[in-house]
mmCIF file of C-alpha atoms in Angstrom:
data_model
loop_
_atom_site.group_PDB
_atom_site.id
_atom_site.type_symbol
_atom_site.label_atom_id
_atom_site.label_comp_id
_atom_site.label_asym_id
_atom_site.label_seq_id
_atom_site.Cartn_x
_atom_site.Cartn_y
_atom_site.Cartn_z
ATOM 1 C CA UNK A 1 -4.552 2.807 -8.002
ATOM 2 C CA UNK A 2 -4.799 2.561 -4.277
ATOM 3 C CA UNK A 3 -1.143 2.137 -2.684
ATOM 4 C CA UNK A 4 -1.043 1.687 0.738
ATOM 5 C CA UNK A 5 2.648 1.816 2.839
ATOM 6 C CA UNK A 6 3.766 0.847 6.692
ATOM 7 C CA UNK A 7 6.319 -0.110 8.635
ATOM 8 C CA UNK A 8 4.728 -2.970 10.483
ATOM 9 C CA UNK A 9 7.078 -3.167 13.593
ATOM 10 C CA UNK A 10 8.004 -7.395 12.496
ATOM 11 C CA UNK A 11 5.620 -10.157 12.756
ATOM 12 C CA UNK A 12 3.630 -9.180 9.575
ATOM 13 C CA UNK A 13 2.281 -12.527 9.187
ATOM 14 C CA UNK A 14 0.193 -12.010 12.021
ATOM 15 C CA UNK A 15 -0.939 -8.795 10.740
ATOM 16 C CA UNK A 16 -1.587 -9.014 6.815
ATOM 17 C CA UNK A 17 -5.098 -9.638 7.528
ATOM 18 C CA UNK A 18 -5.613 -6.262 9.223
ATOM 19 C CA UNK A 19 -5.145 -4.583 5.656
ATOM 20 C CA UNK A 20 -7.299 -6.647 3.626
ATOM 21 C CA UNK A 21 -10.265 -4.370 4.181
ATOM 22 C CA UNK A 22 -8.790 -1.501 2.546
ATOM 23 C CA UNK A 23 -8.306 -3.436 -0.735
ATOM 24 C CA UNK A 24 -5.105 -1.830 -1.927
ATOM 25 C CA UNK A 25 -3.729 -3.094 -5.427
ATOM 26 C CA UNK A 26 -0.464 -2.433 -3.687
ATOM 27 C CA UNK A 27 1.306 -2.451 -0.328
ATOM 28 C CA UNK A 28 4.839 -1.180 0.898
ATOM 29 C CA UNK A 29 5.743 -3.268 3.893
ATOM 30 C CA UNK A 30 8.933 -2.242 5.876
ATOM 31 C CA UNK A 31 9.853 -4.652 8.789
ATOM 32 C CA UNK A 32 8.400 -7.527 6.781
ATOM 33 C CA UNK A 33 9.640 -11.108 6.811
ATOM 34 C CA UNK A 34 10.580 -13.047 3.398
ATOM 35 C CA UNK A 35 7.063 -15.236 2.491
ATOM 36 C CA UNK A 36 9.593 -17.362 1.059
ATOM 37 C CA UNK A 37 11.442 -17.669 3.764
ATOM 38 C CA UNK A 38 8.506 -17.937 6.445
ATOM 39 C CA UNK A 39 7.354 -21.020 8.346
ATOM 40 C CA UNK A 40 3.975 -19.504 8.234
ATOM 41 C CA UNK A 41 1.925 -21.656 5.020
ATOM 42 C CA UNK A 42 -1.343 -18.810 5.190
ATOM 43 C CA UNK A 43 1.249 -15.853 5.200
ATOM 44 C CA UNK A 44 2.760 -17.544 2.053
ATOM 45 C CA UNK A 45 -0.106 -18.191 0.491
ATOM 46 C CA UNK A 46 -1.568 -15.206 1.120
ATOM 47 C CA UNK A 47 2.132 -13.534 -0.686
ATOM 48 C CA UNK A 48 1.020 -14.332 -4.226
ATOM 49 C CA UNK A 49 2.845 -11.911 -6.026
ATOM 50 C CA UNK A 50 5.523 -9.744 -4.299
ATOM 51 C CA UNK A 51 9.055 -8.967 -4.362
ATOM 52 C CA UNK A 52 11.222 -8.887 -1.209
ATOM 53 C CA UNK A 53 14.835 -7.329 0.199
ATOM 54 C CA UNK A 54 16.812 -7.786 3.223
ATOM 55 C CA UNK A 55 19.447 -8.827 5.258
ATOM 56 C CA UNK A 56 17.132 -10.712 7.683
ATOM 57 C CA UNK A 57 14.812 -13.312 6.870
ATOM 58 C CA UNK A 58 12.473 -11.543 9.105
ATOM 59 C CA UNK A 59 13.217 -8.102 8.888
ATOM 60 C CA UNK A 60 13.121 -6.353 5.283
ATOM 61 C CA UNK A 61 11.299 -4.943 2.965
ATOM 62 C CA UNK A 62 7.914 -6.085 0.739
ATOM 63 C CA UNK A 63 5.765 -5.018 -2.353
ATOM 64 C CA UNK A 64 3.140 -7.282 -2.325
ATOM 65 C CA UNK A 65 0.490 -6.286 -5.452
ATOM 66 C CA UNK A 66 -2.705 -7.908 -6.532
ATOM 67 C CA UNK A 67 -2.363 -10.955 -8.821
ATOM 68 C CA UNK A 68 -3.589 -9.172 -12.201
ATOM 69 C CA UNK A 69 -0.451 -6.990 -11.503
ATOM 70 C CA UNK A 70 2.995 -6.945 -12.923
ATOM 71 C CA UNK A 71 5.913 -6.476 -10.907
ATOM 72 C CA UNK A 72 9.322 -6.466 -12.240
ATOM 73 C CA UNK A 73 12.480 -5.604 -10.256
ATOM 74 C CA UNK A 74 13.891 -1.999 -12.272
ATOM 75 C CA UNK A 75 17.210 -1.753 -11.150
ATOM 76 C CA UNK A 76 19.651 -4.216 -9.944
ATOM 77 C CA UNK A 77 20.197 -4.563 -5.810
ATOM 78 C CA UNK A 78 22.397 -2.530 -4.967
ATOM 79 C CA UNK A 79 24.633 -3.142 -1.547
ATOM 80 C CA UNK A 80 24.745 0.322 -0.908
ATOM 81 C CA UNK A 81 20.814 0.670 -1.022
ATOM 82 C CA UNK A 82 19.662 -2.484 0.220
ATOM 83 C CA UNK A 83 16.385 -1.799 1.430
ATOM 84 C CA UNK A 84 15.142 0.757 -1.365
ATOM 85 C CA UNK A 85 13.456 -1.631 -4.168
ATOM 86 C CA UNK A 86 12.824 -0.325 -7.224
ATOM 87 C CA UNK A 87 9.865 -2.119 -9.360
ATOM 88 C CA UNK A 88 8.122 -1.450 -12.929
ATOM 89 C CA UNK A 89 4.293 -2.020 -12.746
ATOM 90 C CA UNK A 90 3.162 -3.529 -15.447
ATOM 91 C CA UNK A 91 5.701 -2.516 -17.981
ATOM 92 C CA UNK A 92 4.616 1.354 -16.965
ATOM 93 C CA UNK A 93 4.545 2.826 -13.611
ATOM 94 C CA UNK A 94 7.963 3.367 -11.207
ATOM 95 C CA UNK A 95 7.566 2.151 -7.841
ATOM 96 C CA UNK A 96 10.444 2.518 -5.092
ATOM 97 C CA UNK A 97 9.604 1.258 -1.777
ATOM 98 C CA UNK A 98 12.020 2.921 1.100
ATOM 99 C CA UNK A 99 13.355 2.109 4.275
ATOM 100 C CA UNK A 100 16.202 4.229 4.823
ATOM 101 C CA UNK A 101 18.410 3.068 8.037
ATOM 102 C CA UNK A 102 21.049 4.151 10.301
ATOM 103 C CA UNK A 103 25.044 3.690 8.850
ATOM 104 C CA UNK A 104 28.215 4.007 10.236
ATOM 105 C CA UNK A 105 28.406 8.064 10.020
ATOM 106 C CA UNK A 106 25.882 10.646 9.343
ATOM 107 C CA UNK A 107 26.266 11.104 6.083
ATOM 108 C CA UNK A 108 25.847 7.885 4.808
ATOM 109 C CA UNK A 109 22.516 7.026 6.695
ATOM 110 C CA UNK A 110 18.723 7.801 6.962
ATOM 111 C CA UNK A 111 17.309 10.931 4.232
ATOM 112 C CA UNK A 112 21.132 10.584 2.805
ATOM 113 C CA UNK A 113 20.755 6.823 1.406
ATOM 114 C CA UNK A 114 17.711 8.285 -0.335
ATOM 115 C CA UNK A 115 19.462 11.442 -1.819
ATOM 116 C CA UNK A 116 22.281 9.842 -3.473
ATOM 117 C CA UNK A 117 19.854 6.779 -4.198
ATOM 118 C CA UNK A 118 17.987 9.841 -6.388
ATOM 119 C CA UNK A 119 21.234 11.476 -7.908
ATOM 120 C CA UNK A 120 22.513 8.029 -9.183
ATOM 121 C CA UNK A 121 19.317 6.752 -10.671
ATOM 122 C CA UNK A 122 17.857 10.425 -11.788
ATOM 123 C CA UNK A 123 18.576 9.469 -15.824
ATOM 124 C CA UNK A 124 16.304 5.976 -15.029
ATOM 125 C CA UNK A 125 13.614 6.990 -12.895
ATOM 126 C CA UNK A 126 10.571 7.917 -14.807
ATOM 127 C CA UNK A 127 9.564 11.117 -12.712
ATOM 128 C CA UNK A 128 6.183 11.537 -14.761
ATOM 129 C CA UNK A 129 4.855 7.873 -13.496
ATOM 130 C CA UNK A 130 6.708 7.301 -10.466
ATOM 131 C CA UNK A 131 5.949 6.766 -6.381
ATOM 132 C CA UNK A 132 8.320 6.542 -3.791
ATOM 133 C CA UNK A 133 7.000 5.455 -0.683
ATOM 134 C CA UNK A 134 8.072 4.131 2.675
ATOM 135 C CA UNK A 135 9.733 4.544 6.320
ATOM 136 C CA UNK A 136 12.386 7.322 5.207
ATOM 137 C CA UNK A 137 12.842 8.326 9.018
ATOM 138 C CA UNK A 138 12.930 11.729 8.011
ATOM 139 C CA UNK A 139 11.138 15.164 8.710
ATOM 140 C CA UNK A 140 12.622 18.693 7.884
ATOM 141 C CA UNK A 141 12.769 19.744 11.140
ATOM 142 C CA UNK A 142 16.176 17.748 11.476
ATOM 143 C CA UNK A 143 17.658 19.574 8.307
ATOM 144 C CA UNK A 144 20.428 21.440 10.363
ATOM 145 C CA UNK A 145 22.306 18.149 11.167
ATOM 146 C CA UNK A 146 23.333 17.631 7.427
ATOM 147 C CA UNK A 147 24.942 20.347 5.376
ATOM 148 C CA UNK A 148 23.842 18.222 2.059
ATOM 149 C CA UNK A 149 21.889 15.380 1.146
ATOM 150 C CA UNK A 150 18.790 16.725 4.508
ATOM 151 C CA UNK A 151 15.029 16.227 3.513
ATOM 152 C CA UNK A 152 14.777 19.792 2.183
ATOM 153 C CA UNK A 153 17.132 18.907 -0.642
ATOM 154 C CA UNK A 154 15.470 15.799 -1.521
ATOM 155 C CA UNK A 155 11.940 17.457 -1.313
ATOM 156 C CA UNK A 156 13.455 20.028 -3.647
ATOM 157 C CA UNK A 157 14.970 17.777 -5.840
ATOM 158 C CA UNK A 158 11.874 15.988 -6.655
ATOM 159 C CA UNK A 159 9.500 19.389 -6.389
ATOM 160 C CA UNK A 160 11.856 20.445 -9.849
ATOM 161 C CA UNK A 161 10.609 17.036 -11.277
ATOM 162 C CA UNK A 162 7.414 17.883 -10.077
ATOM 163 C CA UNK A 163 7.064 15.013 -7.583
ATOM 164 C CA UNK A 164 5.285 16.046 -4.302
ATOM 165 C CA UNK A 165 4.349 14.437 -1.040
ATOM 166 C CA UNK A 166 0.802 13.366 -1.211
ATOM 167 C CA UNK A 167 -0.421 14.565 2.698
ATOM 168 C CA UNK A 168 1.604 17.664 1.780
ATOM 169 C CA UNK A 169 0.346 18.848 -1.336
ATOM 170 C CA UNK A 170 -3.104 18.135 -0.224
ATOM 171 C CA UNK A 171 -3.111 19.138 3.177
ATOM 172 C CA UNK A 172 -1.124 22.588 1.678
ATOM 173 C CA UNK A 173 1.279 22.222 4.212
ATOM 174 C CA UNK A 174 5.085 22.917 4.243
ATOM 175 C CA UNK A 175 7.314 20.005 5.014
ATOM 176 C CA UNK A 176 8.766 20.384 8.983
ATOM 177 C CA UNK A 177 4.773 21.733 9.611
ATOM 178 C CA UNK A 178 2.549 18.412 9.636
ATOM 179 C CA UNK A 179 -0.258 18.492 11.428
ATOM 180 C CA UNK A 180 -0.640 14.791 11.874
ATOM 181 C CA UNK A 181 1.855 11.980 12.834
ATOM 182 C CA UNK A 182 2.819 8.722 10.947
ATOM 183 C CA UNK A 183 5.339 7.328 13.841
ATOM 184 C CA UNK A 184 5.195 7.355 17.582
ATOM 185 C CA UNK A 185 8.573 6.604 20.107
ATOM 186 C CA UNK A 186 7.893 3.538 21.920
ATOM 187 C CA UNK A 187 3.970 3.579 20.483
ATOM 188 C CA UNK A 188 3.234 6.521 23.051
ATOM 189 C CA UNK A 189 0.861 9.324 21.736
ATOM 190 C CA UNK A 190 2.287 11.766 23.496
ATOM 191 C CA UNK A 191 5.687 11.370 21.143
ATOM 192 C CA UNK A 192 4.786 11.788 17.532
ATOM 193 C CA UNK A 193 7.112 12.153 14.324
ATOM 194 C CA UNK A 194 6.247 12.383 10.682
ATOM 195 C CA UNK A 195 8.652 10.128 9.299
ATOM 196 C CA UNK A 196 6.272 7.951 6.427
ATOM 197 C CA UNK A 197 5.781 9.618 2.865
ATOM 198 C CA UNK A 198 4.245 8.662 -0.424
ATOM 199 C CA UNK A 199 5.357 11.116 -2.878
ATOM 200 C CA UNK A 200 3.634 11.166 -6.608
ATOM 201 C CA UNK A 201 3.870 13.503 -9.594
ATOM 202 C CA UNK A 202 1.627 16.468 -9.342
ATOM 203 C CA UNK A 203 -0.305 15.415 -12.162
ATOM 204 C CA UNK A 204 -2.022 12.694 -10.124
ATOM 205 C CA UNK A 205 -2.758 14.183 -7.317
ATOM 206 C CA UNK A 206 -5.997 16.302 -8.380
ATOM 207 C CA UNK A 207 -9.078 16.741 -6.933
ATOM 208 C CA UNK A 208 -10.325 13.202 -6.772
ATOM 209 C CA UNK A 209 -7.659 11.715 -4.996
ATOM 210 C CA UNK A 210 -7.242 11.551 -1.597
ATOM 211 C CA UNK A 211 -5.033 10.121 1.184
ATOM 212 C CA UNK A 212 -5.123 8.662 4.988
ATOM 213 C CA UNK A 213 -3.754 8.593 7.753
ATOM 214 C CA UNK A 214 -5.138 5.958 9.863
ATOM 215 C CA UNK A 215 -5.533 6.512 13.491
ATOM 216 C CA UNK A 216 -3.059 6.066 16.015
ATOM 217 C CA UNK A 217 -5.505 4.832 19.002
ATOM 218 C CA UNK A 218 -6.237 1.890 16.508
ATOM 219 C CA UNK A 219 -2.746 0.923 15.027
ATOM 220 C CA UNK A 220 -0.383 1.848 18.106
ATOM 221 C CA UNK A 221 -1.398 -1.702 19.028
ATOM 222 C CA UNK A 222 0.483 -3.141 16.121
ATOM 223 C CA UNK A 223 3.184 -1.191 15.633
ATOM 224 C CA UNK A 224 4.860 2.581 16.283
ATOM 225 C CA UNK A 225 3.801 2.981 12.986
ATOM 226 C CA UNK A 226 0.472 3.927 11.330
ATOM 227 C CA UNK A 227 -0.098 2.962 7.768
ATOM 228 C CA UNK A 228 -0.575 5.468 4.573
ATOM 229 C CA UNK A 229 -3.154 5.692 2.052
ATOM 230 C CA UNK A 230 -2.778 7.203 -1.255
ATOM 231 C CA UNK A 231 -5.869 6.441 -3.695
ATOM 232 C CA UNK A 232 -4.879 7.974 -6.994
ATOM 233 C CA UNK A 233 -8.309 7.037 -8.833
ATOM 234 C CA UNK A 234 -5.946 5.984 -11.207
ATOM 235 C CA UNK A 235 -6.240 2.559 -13.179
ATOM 236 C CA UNK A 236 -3.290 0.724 -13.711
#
C-alpha cells in the first residue's frame, strides 16, 4: 500500500497530475478543493472515488483512493474536528487524514485538536491497522508552549499503541531532531519546518518499506509544502 500525503498550497486541480507518476493507491490532500464542488470537469473526473471535508469549497481536506478501493467515512463529522477525516479501507484498514489549524486560544488549536481527537476516539481506532497522516503543523521543538496535549504527548500516546512516525522510526531519529524538512515559510529554503507525518504501527514498517521525502528545489514551485511517501509493501 503506497500512501502518499501533502498540503498542496490550493489550486489542486492544476496540480493532481504532478502525482500520477508515483502511482499511490492513496493520497491525503490538505488545501484541496471539493471535486464536487469544482468548475473544473478533468479535476472531477479525474476524483473517482474520494471523500472530502471543509468549510470552503476550495480549501479542505481530500482522500482520493484508486477505484478497486473502498472508502467509507468511520466516524461521524465532528464540528470540533472538522478537518481530521476518519475512513475504513475496505472494511479493514483505519485511515485519518489531518489538518490541524489555528483556534481561538492555544489550547484548542494545532497538535491539541489532534490529542483530544485521539483521547475521544482511542476505544474506536484500530491502532494495529491504522495511519494517520497529514499537515499537523507540529514539531517537538515547540513542546514548551503547551503544558498538555504538545507533540511529545501525542507521539507518546501512540508509541504505547505502538504507532510510530514512518521518517522517524526509519531514519532512527528522535522527534524535535529531523534531518530533513516537509514545510518551508513563504517556500524559501533557507526556512524549513518538519510539520507533515505519516505515522503507522510498528509492525509495518520493516525492512522492505520505505518512505520519501521529495525534494524541495522541485516542489517549492507548487506549494510550501513537499509531499510524503510511505510504501508499506503491503496489499490492501
Amino acid at each position: 500500500m503506497k500512501v502518499l500525503s501533502w498540503n498542496c498550497n490550493c489550486k489542486f486541480r492544476d496540480k493532481y497530475q504532478l502525482l500520477d507518476q508515483y502511482n499511490a493507491d492513496i493520497l491525503i490532500i490538505q488545501e484541496c478543493e471539493d471535486p464536487q464542488q469544482s468548475s473544473d470537469s478533468k479535476y472531477k473526473s479525474w476524483a473517482k472515488n474520494y471523500l472530502w471535508v471543509g468549510d470552503r469549497k476550495h480549501q479542505g481536506l481530500g482522500i482520493f483512493a484508486k477505484t478497486n478501493i473502498k472508502l467509507e467515512a468511520l466516524l461521524p463529522l465532528s464540528n470540533n474536528y472538522k478537518l481530521f477525516l476518519p475512513v475504513l479501507i475496505n472494511n479493514q484498514y483505519h485511515l485519518v487524514g489531518v489538518w490541524t489549524k489555528s483556534a481561538s486560544t492555544l489550547k484548542k488549536g494545532y497538535i491539541n485538536q489532534l490529542w483530544n481527537f485521539l483521547l475521544e476516539n482511542r476505544e474506536i481506532l484500530d491502532f494495529s491497522k491504522i495511519i494517520i497522516t497529514g499537515d499537523w503543523n507540529s514539531n517537538a521543538k515547540w513542546d514548551r508552549k503547551r503544558s498538555e496535549g504538545n507533540h511529545s504527548d501525542v507521539v507518546e500516546f501512540l508509541k504505547e499503541k505502538s504507532v510510530h512516525s514512518a521518517y522517524h522510526y526509519l531514519q532512527k531519529l528522535e522527534h524535535g531532531c529531523e534531518r530533513a524538512a516537509t514545510f518551508f515559510l513563504h517556500r524559501n529554503i533557507k526556512k524549513p519546518y518538519h510539520f507533515d507525518y505519516i505515522f503507522t504501527h510498528k509492525s509495518w514498517l520493516n525492512k522492505d518499506c520505505s518512505f520519501s521525502l521529495f525534494k524541495p528545489t522541485q516542489w517549492l514551485k507548487y506549494s510550501d509544502h513537499i509531499p510524503i511517501l510511505l510504501d508499506t509493501k503491503n496489499s490492501i
